[in-house]
XYZ file of C-alpha atoms in Angstrom:
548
model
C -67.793 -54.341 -22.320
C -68.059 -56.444 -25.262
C -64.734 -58.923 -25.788
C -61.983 -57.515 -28.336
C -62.513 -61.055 -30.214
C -66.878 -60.386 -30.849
C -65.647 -57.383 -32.726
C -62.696 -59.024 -35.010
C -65.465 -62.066 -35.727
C -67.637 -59.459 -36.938
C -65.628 -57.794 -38.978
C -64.841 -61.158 -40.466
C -68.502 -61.516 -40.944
C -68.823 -58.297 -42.837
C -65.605 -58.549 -45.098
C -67.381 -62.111 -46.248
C -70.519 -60.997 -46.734
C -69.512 -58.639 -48.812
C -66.958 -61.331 -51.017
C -69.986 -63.885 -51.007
C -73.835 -63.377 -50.346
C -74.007 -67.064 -48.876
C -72.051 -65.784 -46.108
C -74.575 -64.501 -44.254
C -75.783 -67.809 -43.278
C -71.854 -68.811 -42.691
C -71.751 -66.188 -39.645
C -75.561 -65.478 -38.945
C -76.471 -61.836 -40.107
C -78.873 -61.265 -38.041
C -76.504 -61.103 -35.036
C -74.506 -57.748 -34.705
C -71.586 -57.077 -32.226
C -73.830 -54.027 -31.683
C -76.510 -55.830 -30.036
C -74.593 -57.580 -27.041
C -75.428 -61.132 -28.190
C -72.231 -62.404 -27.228
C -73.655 -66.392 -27.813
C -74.019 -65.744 -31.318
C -70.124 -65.759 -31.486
C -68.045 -68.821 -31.836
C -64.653 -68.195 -31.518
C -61.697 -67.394 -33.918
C -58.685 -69.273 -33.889
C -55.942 -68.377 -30.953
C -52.786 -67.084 -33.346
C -56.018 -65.257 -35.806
C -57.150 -63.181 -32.463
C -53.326 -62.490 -31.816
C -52.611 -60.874 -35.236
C -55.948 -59.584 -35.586
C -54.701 -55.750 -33.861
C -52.105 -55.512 -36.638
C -53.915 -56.853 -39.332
C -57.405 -54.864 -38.855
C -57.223 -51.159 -39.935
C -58.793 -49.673 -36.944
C -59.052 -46.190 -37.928
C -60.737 -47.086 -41.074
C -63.186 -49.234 -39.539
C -64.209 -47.267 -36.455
C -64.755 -44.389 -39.294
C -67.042 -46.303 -41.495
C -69.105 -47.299 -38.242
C -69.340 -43.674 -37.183
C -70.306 -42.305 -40.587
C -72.972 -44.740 -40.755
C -74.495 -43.682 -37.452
C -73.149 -46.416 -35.868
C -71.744 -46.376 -32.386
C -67.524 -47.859 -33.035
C -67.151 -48.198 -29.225
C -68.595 -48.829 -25.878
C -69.260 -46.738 -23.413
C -67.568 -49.007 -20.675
C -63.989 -49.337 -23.165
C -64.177 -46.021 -23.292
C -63.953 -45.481 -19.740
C -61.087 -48.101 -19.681
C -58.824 -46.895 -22.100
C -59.702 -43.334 -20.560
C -58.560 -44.381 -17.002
C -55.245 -45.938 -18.659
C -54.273 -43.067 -20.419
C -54.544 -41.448 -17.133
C -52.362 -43.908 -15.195
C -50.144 -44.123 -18.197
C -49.571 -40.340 -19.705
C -50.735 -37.879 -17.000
C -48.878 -39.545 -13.446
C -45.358 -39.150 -16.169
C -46.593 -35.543 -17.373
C -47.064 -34.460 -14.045
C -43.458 -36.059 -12.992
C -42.473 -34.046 -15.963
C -43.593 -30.994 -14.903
C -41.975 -31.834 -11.109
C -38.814 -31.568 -12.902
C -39.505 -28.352 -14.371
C -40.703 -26.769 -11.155
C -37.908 -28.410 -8.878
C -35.216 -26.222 -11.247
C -37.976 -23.196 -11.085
C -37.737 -23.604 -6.849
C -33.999 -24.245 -6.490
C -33.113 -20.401 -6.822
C -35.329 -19.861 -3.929
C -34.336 -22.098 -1.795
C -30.591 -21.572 -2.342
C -31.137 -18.112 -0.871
C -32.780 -19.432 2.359
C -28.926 -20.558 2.457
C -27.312 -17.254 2.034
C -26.792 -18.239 -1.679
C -27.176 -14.525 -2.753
C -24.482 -13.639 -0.015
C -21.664 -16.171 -0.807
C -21.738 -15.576 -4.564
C -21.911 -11.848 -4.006
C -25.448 -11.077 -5.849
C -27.060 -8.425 -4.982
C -31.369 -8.547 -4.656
C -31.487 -5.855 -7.925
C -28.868 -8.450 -9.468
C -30.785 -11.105 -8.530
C -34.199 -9.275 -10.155
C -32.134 -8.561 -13.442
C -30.951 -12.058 -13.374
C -35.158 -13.353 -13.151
C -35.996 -10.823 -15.863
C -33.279 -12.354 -17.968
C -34.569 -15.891 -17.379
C -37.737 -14.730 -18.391
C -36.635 -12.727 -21.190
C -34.941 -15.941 -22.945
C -38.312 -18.201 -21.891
C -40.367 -15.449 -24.172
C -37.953 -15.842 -26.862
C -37.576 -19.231 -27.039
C -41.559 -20.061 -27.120
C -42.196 -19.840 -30.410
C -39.412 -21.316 -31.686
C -40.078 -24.615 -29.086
C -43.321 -24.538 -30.335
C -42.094 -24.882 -33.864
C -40.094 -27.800 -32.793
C -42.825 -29.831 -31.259
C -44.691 -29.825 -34.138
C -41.622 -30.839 -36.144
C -40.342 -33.658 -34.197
C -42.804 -34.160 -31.702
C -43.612 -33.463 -28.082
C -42.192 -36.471 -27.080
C -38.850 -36.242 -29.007
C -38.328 -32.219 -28.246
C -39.521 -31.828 -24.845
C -37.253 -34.874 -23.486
C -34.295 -33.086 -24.885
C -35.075 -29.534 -23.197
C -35.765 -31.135 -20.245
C -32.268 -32.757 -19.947
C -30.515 -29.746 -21.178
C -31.880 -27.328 -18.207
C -31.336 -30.223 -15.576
C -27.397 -30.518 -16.511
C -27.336 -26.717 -16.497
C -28.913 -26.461 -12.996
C -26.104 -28.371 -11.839
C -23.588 -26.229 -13.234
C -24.951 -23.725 -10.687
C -22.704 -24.903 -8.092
C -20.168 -22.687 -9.876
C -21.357 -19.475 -9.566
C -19.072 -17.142 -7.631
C -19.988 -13.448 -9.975
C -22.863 -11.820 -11.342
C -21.643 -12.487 -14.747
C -22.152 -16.214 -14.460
C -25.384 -16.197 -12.348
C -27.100 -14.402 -15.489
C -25.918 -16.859 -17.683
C -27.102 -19.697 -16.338
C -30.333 -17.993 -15.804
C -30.606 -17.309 -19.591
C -29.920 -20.807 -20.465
C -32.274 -22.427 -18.002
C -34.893 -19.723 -19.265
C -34.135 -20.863 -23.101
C -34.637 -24.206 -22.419
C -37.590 -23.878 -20.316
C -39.413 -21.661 -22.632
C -41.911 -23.267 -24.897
C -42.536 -26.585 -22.273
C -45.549 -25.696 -20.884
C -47.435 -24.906 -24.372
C -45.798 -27.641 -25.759
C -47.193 -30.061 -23.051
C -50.598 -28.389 -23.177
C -50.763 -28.914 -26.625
C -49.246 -32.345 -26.500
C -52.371 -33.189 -23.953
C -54.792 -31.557 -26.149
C -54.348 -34.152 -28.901
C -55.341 -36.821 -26.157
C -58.254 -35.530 -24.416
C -61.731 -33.858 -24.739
C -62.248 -29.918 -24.211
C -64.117 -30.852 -21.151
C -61.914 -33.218 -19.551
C -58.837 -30.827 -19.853
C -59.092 -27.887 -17.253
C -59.291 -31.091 -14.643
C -56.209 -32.684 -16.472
C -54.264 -29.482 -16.572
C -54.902 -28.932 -13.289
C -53.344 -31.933 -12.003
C -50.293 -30.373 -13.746
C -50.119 -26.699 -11.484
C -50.905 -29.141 -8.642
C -47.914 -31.439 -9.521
C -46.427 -27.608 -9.663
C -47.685 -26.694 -6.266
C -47.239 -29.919 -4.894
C -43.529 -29.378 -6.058
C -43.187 -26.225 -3.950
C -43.654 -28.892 -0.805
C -41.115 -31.335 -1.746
C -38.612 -29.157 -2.587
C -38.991 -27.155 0.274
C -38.363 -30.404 2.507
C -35.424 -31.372 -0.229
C -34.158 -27.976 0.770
C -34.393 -28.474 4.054
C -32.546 -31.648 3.927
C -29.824 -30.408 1.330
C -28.891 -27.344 2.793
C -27.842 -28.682 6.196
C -25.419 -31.520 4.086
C -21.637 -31.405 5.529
C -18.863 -31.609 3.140
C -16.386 -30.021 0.450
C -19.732 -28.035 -0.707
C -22.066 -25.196 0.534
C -25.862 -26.138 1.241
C -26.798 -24.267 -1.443
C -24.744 -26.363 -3.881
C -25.486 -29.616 -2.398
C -29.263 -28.260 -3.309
C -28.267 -27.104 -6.796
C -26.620 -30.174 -7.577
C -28.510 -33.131 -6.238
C -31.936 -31.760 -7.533
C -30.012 -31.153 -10.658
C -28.924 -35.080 -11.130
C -32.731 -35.950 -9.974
C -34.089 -34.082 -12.761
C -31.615 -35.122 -15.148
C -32.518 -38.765 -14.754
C -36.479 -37.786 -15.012
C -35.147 -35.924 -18.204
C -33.738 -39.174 -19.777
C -36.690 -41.096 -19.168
C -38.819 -39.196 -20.504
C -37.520 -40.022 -24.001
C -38.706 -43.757 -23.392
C -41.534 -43.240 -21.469
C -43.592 -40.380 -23.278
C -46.903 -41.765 -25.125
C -47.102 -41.373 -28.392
C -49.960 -41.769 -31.204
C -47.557 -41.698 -33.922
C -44.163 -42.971 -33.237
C -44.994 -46.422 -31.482
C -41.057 -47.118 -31.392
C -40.553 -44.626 -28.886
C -43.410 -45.697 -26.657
C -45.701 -48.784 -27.161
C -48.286 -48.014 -24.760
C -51.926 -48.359 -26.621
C -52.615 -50.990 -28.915
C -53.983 -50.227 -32.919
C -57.502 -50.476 -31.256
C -57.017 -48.272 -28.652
C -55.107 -45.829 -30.308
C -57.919 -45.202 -33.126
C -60.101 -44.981 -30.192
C -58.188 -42.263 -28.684
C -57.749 -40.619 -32.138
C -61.784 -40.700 -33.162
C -63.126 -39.533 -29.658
C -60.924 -36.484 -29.757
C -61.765 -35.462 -33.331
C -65.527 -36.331 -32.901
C -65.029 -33.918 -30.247
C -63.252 -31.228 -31.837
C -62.831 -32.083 -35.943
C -60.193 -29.190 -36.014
C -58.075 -31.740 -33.741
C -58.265 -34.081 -36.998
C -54.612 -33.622 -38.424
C -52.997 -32.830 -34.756
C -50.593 -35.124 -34.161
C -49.224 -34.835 -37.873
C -45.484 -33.488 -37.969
C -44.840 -30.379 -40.125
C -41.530 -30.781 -42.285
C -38.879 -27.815 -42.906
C -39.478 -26.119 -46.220
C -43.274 -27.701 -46.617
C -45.890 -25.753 -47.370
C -47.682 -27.208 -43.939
C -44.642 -24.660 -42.556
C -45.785 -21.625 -44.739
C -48.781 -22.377 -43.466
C -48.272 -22.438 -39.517
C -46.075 -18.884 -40.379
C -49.175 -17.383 -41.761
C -51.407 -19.034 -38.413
C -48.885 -17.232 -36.385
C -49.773 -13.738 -37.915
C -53.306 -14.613 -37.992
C -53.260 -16.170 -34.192
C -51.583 -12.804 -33.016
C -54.322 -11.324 -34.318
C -57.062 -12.955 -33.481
C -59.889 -10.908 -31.909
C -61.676 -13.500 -29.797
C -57.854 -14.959 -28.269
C -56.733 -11.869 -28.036
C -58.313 -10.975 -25.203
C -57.357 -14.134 -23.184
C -53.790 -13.467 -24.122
C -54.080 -9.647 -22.408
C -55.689 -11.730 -19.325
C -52.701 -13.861 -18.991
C -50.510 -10.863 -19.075
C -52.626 -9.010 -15.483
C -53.933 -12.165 -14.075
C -51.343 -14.089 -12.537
C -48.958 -10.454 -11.725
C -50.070 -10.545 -8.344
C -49.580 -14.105 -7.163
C -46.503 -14.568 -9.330
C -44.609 -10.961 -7.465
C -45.635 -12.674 -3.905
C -44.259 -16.049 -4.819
C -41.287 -14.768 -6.613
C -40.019 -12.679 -3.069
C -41.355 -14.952 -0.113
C -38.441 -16.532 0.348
C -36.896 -12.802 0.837
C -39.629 -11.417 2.501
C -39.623 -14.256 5.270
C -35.937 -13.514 5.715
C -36.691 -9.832 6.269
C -39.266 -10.607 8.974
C -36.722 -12.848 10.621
C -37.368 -16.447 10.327
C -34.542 -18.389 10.176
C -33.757 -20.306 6.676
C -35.022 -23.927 7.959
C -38.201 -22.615 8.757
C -38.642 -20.076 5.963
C -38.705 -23.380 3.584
C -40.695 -25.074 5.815
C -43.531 -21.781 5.630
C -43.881 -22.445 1.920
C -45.651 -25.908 2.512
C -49.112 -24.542 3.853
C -49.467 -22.160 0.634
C -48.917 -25.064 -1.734
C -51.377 -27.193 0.057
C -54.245 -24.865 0.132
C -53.174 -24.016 -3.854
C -53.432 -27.858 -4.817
C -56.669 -28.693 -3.857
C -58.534 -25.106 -4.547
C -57.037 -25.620 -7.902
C -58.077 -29.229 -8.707
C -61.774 -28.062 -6.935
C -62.199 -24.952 -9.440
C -61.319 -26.933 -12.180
C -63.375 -29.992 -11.723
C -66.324 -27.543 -11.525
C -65.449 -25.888 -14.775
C -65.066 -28.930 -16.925
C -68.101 -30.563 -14.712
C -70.366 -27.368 -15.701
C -68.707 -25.909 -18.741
C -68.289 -22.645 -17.822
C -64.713 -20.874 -17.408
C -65.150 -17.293 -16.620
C -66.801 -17.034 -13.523
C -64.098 -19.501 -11.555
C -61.521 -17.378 -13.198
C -63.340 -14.417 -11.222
C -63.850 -15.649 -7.980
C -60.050 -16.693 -8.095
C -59.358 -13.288 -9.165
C -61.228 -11.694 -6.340
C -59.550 -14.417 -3.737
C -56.264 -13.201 -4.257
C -57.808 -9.429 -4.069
C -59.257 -9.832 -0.775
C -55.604 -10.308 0.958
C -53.381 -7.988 -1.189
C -55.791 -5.132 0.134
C -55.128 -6.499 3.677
C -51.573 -6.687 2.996
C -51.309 -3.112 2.078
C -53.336 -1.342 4.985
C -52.297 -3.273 7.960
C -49.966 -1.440 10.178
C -46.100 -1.753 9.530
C -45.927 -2.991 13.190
C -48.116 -6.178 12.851
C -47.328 -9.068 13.521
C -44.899 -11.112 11.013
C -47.219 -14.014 11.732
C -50.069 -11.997 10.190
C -48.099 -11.234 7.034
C -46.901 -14.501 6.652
C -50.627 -15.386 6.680
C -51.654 -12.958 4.220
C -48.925 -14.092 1.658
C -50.225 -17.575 1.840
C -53.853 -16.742 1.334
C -52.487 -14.752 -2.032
C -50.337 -17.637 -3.066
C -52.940 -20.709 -2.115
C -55.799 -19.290 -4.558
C -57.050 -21.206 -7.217
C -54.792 -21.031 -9.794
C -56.909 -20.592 -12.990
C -53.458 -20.566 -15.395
C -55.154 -24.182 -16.718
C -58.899 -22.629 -17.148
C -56.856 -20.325 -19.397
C -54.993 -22.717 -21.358
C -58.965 -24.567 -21.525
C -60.544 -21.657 -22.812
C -57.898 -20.666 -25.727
C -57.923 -24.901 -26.568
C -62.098 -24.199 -27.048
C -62.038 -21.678 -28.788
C -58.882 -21.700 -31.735
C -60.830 -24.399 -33.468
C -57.662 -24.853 -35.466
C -54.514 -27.432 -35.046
C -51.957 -24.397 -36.278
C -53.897 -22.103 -33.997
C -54.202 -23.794 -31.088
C -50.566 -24.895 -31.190
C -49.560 -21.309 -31.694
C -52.055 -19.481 -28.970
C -50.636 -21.614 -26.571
C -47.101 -20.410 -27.209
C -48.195 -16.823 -27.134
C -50.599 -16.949 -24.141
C -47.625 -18.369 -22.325
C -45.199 -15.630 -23.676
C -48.020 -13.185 -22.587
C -47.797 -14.851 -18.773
C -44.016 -14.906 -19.162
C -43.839 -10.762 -19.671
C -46.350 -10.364 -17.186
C -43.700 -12.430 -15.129
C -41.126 -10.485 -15.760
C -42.883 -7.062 -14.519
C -43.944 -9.527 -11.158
C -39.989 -9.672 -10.991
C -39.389 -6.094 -10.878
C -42.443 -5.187 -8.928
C -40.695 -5.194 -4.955
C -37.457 -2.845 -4.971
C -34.894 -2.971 -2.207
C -36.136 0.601 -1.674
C -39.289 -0.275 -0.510
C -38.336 -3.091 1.523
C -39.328 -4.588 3.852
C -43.585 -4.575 3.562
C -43.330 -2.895 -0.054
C -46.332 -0.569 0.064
C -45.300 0.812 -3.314
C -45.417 -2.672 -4.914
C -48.550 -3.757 -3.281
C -50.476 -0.874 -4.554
C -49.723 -2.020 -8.190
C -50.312 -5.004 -7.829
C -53.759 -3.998 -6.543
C -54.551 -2.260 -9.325
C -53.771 -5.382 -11.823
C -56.268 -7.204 -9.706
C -59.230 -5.087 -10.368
C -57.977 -5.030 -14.143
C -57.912 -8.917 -14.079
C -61.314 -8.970 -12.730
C -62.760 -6.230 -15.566
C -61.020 -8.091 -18.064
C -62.896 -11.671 -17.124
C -66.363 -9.697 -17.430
C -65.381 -8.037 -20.616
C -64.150 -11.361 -21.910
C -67.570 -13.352 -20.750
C -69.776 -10.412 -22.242
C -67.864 -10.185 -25.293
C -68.179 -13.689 -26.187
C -72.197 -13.976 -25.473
C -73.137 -11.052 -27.593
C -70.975 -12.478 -30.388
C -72.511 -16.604 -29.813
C -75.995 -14.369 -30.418
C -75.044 -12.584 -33.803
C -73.515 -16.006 -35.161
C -77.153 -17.748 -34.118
C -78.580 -14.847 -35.542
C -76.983 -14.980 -38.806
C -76.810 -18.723 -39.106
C -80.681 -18.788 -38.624
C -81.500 -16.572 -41.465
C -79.899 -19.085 -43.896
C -82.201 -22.189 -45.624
C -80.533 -25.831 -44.527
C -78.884 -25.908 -48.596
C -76.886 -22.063 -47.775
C -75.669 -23.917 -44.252
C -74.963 -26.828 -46.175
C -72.681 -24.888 -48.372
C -71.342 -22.577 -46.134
C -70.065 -25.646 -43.850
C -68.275 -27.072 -46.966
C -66.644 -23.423 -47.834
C -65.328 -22.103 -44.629
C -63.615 -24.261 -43.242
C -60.464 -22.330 -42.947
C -62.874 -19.401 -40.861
C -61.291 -21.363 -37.350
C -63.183 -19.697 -34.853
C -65.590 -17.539 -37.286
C -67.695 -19.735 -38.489
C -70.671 -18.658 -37.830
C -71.831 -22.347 -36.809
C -69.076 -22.323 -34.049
C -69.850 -21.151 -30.601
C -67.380 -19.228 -28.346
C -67.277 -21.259 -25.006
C -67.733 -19.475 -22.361
């Protein structure tokens, strides 16, 4: 990798070239940083190399170098700024989203400790109190949404974060229905709207093919999550004292996530407000900017904040209407509905179910570990191989038909069988490969539009969310305890999901081969102008392929 000072000298070169043809000689023309002939280089004075990232307009410079065909960067400090944004954004994300999941988990495990019992819930008051949770997350994405693009991911998700963390330790108060639902709603408002906004926040830092590996660090963080907290709960629960287990659990977890909350307001990257984090320099910040839009150009205005009463606000309004109807989303955001019904019913009632088949509540937190285990690394492994070969539907089918395979177990095996065999059924289902980050991959493809992809997010994840809320009504009390009802539905949404991936992956070839049809019958001057005039087409153009 070439040394940050070769490229200020040259830049020096250039700017006095262009002041005074003599120059040339001064700084020896014929040499260009480009070439790797470092000895060509004296050097610049110590305090000029030190002011030289403040002084140099980065962005400016690494544009001029790419519109003239010119490579701006090296491979090699490409690679190294790459590997610290890693070390330096996604290990906080995924703390981030630790905190999120460790509230998520907390109901659960409070039952293992006859939560439900001592504050008098019953299991249909618990399912109305999850529905109402995930009624308020629904409502509130949009909205959140709105807000990150306003002030910022890393302003507006800090501030949700610590809001749901203080409420999760009010929790320890509940004695009545009344005040269980309310909680719920507030933790559900204040969740709703994270994940889109973080995917979105990530998608202004990375390439489309380096984010279904990224994201999936993220539902492994989640997964991962479902370990610790089970062994937090396992710890918490047995705690001696003036409270029950269950509230030692709601509020210690609460005061850990609180302080990641708080943090996160210092410790969030940003590429626009270096006062709240200082993490790349000038340099490495245009970097990050230009590789990301030379990528995806619609990514070009991204990180830009929309003010109340602009006409940038109009304009997101109208990509709302437009985003809810887009035809070539609008089938992912159907997917996201079916696809993760299944999974989401088994995780949302294992806790319950385990209890049912009569293992005790130590070792019912202790069974969640294997699942999560098995779920982080087939996740990673599916989505390393999508980004690695570019191709998203067909590891969002074989994940679909994994989870398929044991549902249909779970519903014909004898009511007599072992528990053991259950409880090995319901971790198969829960330890597929989670293709919720493929998903959010595929819709960041193929908006090919800032206000778009901001927006599809949001409603992809409201889409999950309902599909979430019919998971939490799925299992009734009357069809307790191996639910052969419930299974039977949610047997049918797998072979939807799996007809829906085909239809999506067919749908999106025929139309790639009527835009190259189409775009091949026009003469290089109609292209020309047709590139100039649609650029507000998104994903239309004719020129842009649907990634499949």
């Amino acid at each position: 990798m070439l040394d940050q000072s070769l490229y200020e000298e040259e830049l020096l070169r250039r700017r006095m070239r262009d002041m005074n043809d003599d120059a040339e000689e001064f700084l020896n023309p014929t040499t260009s940083l480009l070439g790797d002939e470092k000895e060509f280089y004296g050097s610049l004075a110590e305090e000029s190399v030190q002011n030289s990232d403040i002084e140099v307009d980065h962005d400016v410079e690494i544009e001029k170098l790419t519109s003239e065909g010119r490579p701006a960067w090296d491979p090699e400090e490409e690679e190294v700024i790459l590997r610290k944004l890693d070390c330096r954004l996604m290990i906080w994300v995924c703390i981030m989203f630790f905190s999120l999941q460790l509230v998520r988990n907390n109901l659960q495990n409070a039952i293992s400790a006859d939560f439900l019992i001592d504050a008098n819930i019953s299991q249909n008051t618990y399912n109305l109190g999850q529905t109402v949770s995930l009624i308020f997350f629904v409502l509130c994405e949009i909205p959140s949404q709105s807000c990150v693009r306003l002030l910022g991911a890393e302003i507006w998700l800090p501030i949700v974060m610590t809001l749901w963390a203080v409420i999760s330790m009010f929790q320890i108060f509940i004695r009545e229905s009344t005040f269980f639902l309310l909680s719920r709603a507030i933790i559900g408002a204040c969740q709703g709207g994270f994940v889109p906004g973080m995917t979105f926040y990530l998608s202004s830092f990375y390439k489309s093919n380096e984010l279904s590996m990224r994201y999936s660090w993220i539902w492994a963080t989640q997964s991962g999550t479902s370990v610790i907290s089970a062994l937090l709960a396992s710890g918490f629960i047995q705690m001696a004292g003036p409270l029950r287990g269950w509230q030692w659990l709601f509020l210690l977890e609460g005061v850990i996530t609180t302080v990641i909350g708080v943090s996160s307001f210092f410790l969030m990257p940003s590429l626009q407000h270096k006062v709240v984090s200082r993490v790349f320099t000038a340099r490495e910040t245009a970097i990050l900017k230009a590789r990301v839009v030379h990528d995806d150009p619609s990514k070009r205005n991204q990180q830009e904040r929309v003010k109340f009463g602009s006409g940038s606000l109009l304009k997101s309004m109208k990509a709302m209407i437009q985003t809810l109807g887009d035809r070539f989303l609008l089938p992912i955001f159907v997917l996201g509905f079916v696809a993760f019904v299944p999974s989401q019913t088994a995780s949302y009632y294992l806790t319950i179910t385990l209890r049912q088949l009569g293992f005790t509540g130590i070792v019912t937190n202790l069974l969640t570990i294997p699942y999560a285990i098995i779920n982080v690394i087939m996740t990673i492994g599916f989505c390393k191989l999508s980004d690695k070969y570019g191709v998203k539907w067909i590891f969002c089918l074989l994940s679909a038909i994994w989870v398929f395979t044991p549902q249909l177990l779970l519903e014909f095996i004898p009511d007599e069988s072992s528990r053991w065999l259950r409880f090995a059924l319901i971790t198969l289902i829960l330890g597929y490969p989670f293709y919720h980050p493929i998903l959010f991959s595929w819709i960041s493809s193929n908006a090919n539009n800032t206000d778009r992809r901001s927006l599809a997010f949001g409603i992809y994840s409201m889409s999950v969310q309902c599909g979430n809320i019919f998971a939490a009504n799925v299992y009734r009390e009357n069809d307790a305890p191996y639910y052969h009802r419930g299974n039977g539905i949610l047997i049918g949404f797998n072979v939807l999901s799996m007809i829906l991936i085909l239809a999506i992956r067919q749908y999106y070839v025929v139309e790639n081969r009527r835009r190259d049809k189409l775009w091949d019958q026009l003469d290089e001057k109609e292209k020309q102008e047709y590139i100039e005039l649609s650029s507000d087409l998104g994903n239309r153009q004719l020129y842009f392929k649907l990634k499949v």
